[in-house]
PDB file of C-alpha atoms and ligand atoms in Angstrom:
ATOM      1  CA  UNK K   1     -24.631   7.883  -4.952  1.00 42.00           C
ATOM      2  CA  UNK K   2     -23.704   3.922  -5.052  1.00 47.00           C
ATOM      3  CA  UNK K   3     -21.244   3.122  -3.614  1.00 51.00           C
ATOM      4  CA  UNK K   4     -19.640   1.246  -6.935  1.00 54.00           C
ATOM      5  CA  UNK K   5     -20.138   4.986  -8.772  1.00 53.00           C
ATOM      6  CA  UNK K   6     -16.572   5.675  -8.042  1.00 53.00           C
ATOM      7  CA  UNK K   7     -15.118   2.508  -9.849  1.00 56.00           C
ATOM      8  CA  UNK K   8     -17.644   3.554 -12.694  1.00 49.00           C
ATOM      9  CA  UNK K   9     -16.286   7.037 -12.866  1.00 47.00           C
ATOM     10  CA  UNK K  10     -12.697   5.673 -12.925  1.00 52.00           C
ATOM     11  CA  UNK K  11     -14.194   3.775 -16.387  1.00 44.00           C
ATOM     12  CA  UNK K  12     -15.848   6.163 -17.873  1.00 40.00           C
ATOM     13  CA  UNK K  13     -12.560   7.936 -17.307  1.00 40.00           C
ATOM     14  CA  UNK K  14     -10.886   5.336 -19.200  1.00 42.00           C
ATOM     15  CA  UNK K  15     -13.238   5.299 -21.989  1.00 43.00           C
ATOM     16  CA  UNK K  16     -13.029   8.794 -22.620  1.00 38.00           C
ATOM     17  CA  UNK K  17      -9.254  10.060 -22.937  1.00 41.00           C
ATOM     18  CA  UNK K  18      -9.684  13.518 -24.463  1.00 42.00           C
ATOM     19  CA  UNK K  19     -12.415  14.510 -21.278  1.00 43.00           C
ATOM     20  CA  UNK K  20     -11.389  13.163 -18.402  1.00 40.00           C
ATOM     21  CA  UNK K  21     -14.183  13.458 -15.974  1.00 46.00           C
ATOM     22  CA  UNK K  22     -11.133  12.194 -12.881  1.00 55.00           C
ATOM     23  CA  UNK K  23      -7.781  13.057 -13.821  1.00 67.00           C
ATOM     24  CA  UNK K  24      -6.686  11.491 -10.454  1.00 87.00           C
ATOM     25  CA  UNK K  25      -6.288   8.526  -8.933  1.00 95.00           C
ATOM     26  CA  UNK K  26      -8.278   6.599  -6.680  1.00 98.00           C
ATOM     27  CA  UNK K  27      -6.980   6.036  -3.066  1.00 98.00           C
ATOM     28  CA  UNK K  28      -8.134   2.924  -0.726  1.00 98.00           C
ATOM     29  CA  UNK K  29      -6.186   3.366   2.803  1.00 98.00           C
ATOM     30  CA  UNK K  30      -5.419   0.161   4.135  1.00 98.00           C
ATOM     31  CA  UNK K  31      -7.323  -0.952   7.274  1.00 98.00           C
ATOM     32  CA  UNK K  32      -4.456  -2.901   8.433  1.00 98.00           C
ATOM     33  CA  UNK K  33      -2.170   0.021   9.720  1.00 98.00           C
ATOM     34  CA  UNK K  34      -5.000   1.457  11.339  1.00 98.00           C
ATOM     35  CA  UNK K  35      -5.154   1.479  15.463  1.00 98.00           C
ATOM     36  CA  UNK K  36      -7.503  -1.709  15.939  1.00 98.00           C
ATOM     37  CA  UNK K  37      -9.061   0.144  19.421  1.00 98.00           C
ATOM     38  CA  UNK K  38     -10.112   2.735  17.360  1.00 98.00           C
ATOM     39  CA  UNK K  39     -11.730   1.592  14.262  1.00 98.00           C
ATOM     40  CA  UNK K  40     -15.075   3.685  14.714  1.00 98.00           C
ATOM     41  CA  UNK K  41     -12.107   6.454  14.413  1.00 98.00           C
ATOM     42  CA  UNK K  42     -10.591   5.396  11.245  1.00 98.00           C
ATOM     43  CA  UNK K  43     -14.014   4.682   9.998  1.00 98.00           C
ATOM     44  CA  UNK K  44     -14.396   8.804  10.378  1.00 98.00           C
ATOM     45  CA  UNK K  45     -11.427   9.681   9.310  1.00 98.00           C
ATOM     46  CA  UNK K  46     -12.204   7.947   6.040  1.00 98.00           C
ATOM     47  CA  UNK K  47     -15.417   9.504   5.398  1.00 98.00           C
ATOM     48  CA  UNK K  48     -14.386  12.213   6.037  1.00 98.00           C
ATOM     49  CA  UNK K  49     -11.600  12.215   3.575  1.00 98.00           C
ATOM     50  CA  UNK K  50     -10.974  12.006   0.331  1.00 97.00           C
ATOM     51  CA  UNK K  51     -10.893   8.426  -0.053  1.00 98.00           C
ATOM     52  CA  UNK K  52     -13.068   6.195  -2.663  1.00 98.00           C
ATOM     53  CA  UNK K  53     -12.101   2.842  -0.994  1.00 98.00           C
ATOM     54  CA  UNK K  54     -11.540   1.471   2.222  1.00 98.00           C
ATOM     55  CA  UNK K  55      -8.760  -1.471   1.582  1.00 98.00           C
ATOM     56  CA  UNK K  56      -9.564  -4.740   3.862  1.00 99.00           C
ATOM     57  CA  UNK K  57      -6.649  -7.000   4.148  1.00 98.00           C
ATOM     58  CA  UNK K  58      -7.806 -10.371   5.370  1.00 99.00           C
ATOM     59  CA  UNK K  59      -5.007 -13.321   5.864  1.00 98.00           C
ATOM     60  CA  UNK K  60      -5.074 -16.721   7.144  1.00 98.00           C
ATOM     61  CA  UNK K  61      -2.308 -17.785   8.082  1.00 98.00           C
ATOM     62  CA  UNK K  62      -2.287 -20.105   5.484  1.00 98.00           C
ATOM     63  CA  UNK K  63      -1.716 -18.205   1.912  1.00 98.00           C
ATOM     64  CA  UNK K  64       0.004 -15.784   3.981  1.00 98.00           C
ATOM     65  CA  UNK K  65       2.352 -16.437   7.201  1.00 98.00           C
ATOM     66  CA  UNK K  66       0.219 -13.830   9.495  1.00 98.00           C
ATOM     67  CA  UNK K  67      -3.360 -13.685  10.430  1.00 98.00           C
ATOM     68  CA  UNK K  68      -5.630 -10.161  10.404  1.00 98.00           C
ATOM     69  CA  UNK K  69      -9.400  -9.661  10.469  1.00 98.00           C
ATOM     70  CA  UNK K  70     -12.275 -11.172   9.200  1.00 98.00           C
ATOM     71  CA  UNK K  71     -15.828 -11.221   8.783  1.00 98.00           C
ATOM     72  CA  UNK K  72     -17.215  -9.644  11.847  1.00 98.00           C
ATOM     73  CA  UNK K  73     -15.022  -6.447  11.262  1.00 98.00           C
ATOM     74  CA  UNK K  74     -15.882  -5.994   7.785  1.00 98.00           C
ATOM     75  CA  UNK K  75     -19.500  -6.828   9.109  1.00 98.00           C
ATOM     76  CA  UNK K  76     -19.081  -3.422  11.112  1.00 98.00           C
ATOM     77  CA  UNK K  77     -16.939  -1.253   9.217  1.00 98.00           C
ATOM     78  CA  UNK K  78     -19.567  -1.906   6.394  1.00 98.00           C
ATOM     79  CA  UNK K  79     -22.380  -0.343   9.038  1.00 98.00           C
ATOM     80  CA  UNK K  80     -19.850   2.539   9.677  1.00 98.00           C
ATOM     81  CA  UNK K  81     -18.648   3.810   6.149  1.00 97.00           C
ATOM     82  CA  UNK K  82     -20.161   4.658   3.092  1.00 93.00           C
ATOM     83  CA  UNK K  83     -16.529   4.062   1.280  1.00 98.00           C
ATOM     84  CA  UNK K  84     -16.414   1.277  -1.243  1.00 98.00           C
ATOM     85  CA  UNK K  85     -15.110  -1.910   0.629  1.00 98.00           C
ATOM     86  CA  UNK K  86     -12.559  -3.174  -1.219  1.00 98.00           C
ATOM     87  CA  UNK K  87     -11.694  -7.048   0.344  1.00 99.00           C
ATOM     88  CA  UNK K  88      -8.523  -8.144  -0.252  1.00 99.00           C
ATOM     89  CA  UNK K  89      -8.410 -11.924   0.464  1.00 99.00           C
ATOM     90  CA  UNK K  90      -4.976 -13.600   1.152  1.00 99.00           C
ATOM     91  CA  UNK K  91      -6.746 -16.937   1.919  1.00 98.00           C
ATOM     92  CA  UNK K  92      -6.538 -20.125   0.331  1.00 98.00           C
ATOM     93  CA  UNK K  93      -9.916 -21.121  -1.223  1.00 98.00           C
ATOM     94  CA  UNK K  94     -11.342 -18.021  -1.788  1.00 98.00           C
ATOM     95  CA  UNK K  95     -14.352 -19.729  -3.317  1.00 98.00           C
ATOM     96  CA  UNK K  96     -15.787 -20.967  -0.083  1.00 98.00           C
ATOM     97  CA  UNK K  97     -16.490 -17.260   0.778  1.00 98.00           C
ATOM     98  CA  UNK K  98     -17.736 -15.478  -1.463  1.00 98.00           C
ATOM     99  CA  UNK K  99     -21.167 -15.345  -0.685  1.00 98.00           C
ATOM    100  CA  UNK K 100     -20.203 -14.570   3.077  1.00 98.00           C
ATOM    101  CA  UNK K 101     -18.365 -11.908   2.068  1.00 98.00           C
ATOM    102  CA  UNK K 102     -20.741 -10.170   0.249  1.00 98.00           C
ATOM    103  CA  UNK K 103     -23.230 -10.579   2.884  1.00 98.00           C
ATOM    104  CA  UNK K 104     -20.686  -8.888   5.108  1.00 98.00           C
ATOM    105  CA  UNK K 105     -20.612  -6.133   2.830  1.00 98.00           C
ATOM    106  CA  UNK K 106     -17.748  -6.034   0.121  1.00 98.00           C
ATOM    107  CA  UNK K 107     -18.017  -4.246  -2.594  1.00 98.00           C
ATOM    108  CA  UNK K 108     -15.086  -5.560  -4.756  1.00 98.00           C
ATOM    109  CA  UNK K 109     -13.344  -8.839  -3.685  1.00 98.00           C
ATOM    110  CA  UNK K 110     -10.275  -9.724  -4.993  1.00 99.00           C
ATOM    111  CA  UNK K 111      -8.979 -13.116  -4.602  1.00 99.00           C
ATOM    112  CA  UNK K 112      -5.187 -14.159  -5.533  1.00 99.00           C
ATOM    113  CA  UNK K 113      -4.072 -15.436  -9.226  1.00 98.00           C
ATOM    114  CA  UNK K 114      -1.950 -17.881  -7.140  1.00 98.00           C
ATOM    115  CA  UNK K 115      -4.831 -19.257  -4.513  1.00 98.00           C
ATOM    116  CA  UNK K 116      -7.331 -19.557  -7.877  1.00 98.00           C
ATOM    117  CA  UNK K 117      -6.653 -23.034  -9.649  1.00 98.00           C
ATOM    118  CA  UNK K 118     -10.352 -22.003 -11.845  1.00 98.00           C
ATOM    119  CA  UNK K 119      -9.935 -18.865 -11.568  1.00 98.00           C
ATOM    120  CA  UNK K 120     -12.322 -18.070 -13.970  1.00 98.00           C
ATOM    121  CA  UNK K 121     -14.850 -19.913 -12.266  1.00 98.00           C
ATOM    122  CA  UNK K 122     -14.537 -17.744  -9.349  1.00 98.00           C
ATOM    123  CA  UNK K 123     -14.554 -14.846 -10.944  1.00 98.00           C
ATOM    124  CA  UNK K 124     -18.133 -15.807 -12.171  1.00 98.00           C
ATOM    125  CA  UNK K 125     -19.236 -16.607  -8.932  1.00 98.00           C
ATOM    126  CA  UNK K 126     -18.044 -13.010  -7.630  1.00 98.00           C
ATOM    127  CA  UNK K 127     -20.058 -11.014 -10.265  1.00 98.00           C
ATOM    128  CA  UNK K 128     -22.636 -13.402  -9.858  1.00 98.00           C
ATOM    129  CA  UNK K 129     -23.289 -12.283  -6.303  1.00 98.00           C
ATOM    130  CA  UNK K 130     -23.061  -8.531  -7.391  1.00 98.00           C
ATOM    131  CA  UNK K 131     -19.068  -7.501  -6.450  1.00 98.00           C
ATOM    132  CA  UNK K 132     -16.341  -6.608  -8.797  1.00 98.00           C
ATOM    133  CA  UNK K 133     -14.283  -8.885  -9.378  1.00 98.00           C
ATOM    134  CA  UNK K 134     -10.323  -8.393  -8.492  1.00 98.00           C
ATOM    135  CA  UNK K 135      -7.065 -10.559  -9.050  1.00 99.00           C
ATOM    136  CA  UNK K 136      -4.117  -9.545  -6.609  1.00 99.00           C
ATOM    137  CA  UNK K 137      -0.826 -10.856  -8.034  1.00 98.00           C
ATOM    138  CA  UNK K 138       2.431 -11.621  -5.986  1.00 98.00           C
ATOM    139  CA  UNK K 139       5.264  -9.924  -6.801  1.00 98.00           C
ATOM    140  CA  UNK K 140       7.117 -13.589  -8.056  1.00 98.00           C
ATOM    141  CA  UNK K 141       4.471 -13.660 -10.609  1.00 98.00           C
ATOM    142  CA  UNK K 142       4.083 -12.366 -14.543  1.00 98.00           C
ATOM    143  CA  UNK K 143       1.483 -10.135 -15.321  1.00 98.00           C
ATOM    144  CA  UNK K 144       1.267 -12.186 -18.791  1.00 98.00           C
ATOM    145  CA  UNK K 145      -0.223 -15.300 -16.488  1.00 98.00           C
ATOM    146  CA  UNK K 146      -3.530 -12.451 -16.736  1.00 98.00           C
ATOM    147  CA  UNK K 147      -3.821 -11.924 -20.518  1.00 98.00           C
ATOM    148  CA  UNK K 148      -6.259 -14.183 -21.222  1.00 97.00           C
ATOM    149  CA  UNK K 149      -8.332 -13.672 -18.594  1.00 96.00           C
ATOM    150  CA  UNK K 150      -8.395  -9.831 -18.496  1.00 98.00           C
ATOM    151  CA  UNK K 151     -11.681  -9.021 -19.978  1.00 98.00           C
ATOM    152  CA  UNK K 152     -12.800 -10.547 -17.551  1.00 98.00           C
ATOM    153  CA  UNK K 153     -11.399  -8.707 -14.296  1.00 98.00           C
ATOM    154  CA  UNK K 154     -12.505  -5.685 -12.878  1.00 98.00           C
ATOM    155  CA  UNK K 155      -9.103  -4.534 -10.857  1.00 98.00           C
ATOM    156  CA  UNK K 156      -5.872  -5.993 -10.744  1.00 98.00           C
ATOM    157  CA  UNK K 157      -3.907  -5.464  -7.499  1.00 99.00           C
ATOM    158  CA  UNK K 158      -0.404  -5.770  -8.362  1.00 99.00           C
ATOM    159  CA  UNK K 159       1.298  -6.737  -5.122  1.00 99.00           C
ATOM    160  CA  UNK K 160       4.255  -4.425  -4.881  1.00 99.00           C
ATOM    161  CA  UNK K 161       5.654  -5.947  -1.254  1.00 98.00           C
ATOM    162  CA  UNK K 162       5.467  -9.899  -0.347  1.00 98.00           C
ATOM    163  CA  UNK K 163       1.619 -10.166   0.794  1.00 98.00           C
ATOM    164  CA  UNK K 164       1.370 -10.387   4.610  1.00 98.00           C
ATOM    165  CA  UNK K 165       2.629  -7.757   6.244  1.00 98.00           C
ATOM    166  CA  UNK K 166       2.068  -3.926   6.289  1.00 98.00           C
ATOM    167  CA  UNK K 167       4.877  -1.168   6.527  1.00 98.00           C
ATOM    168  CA  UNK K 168       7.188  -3.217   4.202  1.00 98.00           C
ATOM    169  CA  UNK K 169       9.702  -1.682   1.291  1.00 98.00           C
ATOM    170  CA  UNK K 170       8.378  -1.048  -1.946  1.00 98.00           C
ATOM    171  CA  UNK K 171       9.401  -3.129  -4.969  1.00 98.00           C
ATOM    172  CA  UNK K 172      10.647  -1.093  -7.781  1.00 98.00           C
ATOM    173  CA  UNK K 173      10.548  -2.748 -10.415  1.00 98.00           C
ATOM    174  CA  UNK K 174       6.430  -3.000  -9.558  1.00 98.00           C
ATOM    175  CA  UNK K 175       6.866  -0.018 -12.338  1.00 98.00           C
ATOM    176  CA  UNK K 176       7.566  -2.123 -15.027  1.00 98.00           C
ATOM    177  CA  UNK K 177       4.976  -4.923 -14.242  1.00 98.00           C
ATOM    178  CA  UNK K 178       2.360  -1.582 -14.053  1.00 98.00           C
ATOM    179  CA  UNK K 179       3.727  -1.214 -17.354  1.00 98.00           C
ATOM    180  CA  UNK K 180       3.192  -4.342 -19.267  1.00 98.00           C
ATOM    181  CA  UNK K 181      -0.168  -4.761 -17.441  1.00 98.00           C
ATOM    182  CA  UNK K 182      -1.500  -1.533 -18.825  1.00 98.00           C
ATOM    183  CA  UNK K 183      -0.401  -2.769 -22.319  1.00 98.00           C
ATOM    184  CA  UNK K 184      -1.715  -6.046 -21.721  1.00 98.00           C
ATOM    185  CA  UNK K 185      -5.460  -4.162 -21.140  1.00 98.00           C
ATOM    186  CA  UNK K 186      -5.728  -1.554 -23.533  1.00 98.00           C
ATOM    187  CA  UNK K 187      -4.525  -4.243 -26.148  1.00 98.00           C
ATOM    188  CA  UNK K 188      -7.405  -6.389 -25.145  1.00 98.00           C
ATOM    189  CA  UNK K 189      -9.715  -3.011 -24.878  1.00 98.00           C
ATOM    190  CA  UNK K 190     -10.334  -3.813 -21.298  1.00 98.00           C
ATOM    191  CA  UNK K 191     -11.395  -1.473 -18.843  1.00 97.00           C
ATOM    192  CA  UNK K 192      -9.891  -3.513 -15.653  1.00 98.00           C
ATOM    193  CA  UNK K 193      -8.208  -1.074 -13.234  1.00 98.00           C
ATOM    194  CA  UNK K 194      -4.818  -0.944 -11.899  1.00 98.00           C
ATOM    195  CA  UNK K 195      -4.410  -1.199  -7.885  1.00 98.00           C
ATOM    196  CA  UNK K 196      -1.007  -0.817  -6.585  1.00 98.00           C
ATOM    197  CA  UNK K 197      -0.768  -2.355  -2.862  1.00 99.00           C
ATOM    198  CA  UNK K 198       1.995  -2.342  -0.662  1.00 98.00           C
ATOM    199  CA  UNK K 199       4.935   0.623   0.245  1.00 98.00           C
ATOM    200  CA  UNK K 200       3.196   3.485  -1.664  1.00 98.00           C
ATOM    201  CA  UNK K 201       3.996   6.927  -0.374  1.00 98.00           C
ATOM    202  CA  UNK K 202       4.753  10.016  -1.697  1.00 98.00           C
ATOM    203  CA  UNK K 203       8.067   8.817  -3.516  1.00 98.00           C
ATOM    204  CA  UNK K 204       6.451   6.594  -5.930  1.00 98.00           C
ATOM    205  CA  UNK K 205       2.746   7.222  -6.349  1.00 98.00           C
ATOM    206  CA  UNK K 206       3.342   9.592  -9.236  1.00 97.00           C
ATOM    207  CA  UNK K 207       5.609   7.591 -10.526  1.00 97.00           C
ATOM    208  CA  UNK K 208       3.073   4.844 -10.596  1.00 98.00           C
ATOM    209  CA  UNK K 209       0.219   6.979 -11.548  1.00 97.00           C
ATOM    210  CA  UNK K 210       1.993   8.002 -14.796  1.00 97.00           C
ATOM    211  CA  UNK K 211       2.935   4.108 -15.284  1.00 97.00           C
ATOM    212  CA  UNK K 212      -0.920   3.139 -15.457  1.00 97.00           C
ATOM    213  CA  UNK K 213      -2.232   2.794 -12.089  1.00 98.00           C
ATOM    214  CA  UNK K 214      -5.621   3.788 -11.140  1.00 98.00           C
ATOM    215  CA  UNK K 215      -5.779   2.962  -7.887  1.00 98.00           C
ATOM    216  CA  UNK K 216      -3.275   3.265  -4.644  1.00 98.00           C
ATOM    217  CA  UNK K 217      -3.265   1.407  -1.317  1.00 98.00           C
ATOM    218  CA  UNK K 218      -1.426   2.998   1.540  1.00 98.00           C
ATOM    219  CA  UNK K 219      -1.346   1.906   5.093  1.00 98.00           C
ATOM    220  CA  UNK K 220       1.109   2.941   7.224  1.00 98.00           C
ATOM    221  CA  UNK K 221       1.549   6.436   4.916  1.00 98.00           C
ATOM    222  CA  UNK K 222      -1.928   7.238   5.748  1.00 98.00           C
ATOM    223  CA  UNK K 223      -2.613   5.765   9.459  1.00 98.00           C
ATOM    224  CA  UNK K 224       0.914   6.391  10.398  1.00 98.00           C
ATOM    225  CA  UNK K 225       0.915  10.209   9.088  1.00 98.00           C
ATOM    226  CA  UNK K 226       0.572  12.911  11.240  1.00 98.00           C
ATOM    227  CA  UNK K 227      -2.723  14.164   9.482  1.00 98.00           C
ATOM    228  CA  UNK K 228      -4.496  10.865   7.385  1.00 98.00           C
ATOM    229  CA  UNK K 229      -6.985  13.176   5.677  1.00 98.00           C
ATOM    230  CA  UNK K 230      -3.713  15.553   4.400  1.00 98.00           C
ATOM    231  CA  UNK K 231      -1.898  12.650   3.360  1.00 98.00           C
ATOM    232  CA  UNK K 232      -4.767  10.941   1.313  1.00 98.00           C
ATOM    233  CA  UNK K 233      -5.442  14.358  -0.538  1.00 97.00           C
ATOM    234  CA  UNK K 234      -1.313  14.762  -1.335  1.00 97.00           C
ATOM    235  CA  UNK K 235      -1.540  11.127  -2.530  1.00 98.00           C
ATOM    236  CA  UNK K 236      -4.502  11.925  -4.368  1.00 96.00           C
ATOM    237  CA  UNK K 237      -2.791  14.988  -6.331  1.00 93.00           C
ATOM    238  CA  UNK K 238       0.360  12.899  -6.995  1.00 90.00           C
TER     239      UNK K 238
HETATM  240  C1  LIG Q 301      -0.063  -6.531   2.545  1.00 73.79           C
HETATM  241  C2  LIG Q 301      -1.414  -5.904   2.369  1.00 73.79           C
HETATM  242  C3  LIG Q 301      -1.387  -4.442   2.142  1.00 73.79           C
HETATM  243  C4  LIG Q 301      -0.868  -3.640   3.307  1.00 73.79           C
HETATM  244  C5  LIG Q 301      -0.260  -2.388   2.776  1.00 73.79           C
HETATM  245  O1  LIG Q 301      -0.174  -7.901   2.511  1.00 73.79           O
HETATM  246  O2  LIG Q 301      -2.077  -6.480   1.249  1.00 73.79           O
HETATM  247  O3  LIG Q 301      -2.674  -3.957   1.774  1.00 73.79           O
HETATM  248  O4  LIG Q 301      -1.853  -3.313   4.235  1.00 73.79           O
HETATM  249  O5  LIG Q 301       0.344  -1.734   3.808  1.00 73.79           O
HETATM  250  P1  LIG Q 301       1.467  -0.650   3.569  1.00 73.79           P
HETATM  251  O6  LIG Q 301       0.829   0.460   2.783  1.00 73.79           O
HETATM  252  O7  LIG Q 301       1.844  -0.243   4.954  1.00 73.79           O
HETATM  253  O8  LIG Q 301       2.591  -1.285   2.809  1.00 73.79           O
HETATM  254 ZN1  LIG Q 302      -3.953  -5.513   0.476  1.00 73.79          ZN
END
């Protein structure tokens, strides 16, 4: 199976309202929360579990006050999962990289709305090199700024905590942008999924779920839970 199957199935899902072929929604634990001396752990973990994505949170300092990983990890954890790598970039000048990150091994990469003055330019130069194409917005920012462009986007990651940090609060009302987004795509007869990042747990991920979103990044819920692989399968049924 590819690993990009799973982002299809979540389409055809879309397409097809009366059979749903995956009535749930997809979950990407976020690599950040993990313990960084044990990554060949959290690697196993994941495959192990019931996890479509592995979430890869990579800052510069820059976009974002705080620094993470970068190439070389995603270089390894490619080698060491068979997860779809989902690259979320919090850099300025995303452009610069795409071809470096696809050679480390991402599978989607999502750039910023706010880091992307030609946005769709870079877009284009993402599906050019064989990734989906995602657009993280901040939480300061309209999901209407997307409209035109939505055809064109594979998955929207709707920043529901200040990008930067893990382990912050949730946003609430993230509900109402998942909202509006949702109308904004089926309007436009998109098929562009809906990631929520930041603060999900087990308090809002149905609520979420039943407000549009496909897809559900959790990092400190799942690294920081007692058992991950329990936790991603509860998140999964919410
Ligand atoms: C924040 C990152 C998130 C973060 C989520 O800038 O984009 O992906 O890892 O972590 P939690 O789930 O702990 O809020
Ligand atoms: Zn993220």
């Amino acid at each position: 199976m590819s690993q990009l199957s799973h982002i299809n199935c979540k389409i055809i899902k879309k397409n097809t309202p009366l059979y749903q072929i995956d009535p749930m929604s997809i979950i990407a634990p976020s690599l950040l929360a993990a313990n960084f001396l044990k990554l060949g752990e959290a690697c196993a973990m994941l495959n192990e579990s019931e996890a479509e994505y592995f979430h890869l949170d990579v800052m510069d300092g820059s976009f974002v006050p705080n620094i993470s990983f970068g190439l070389p990890v995603i270089e390894q954890i490619r080698k060491a999962t068979s997860k779809v790598c989902d690259v979320h970039l919090m850099i300025v000048q995303p452009e610069k990289y795409i071809a470096a990150f696809k050679k480390a091994g991402a599978d989607i990469l999502t750039v910023h709305y706010e880091a992307c003055p030609n946005l769709l330019d870079t877009l284009a130069q993402i599906k050019a090199q064989g990734m989906k194409a995602g657009v993280a917005i901040n939480p300061d920012t309209d999901v209407s700024v997307l409209a035109p462009f939505i055809k064109e986007i594979d998955l929207v990651c709707v920043m529901s905590v200040y990008p930067g940090f893990g382990g912050q609060k949730f946003i609430e009302p993230t509900y109402e942008k998942v909202k509006a987004l949702k109308q904004i795509i089926t309007n436009a007869h998109a098929t562009t999924l809906i990631e929520i990042d930041g603060g999900v747990d087990l308090n809002n991920a149905a609520t979420l779920v039943k407000a549009g979103a496909d897809v559900l990044v959790a990092g400190t819920t799942v690294f920081k839970a007692a058992d991950p692989i329990a936790m991603i399968a509860s998140l999964k049924q919410a």
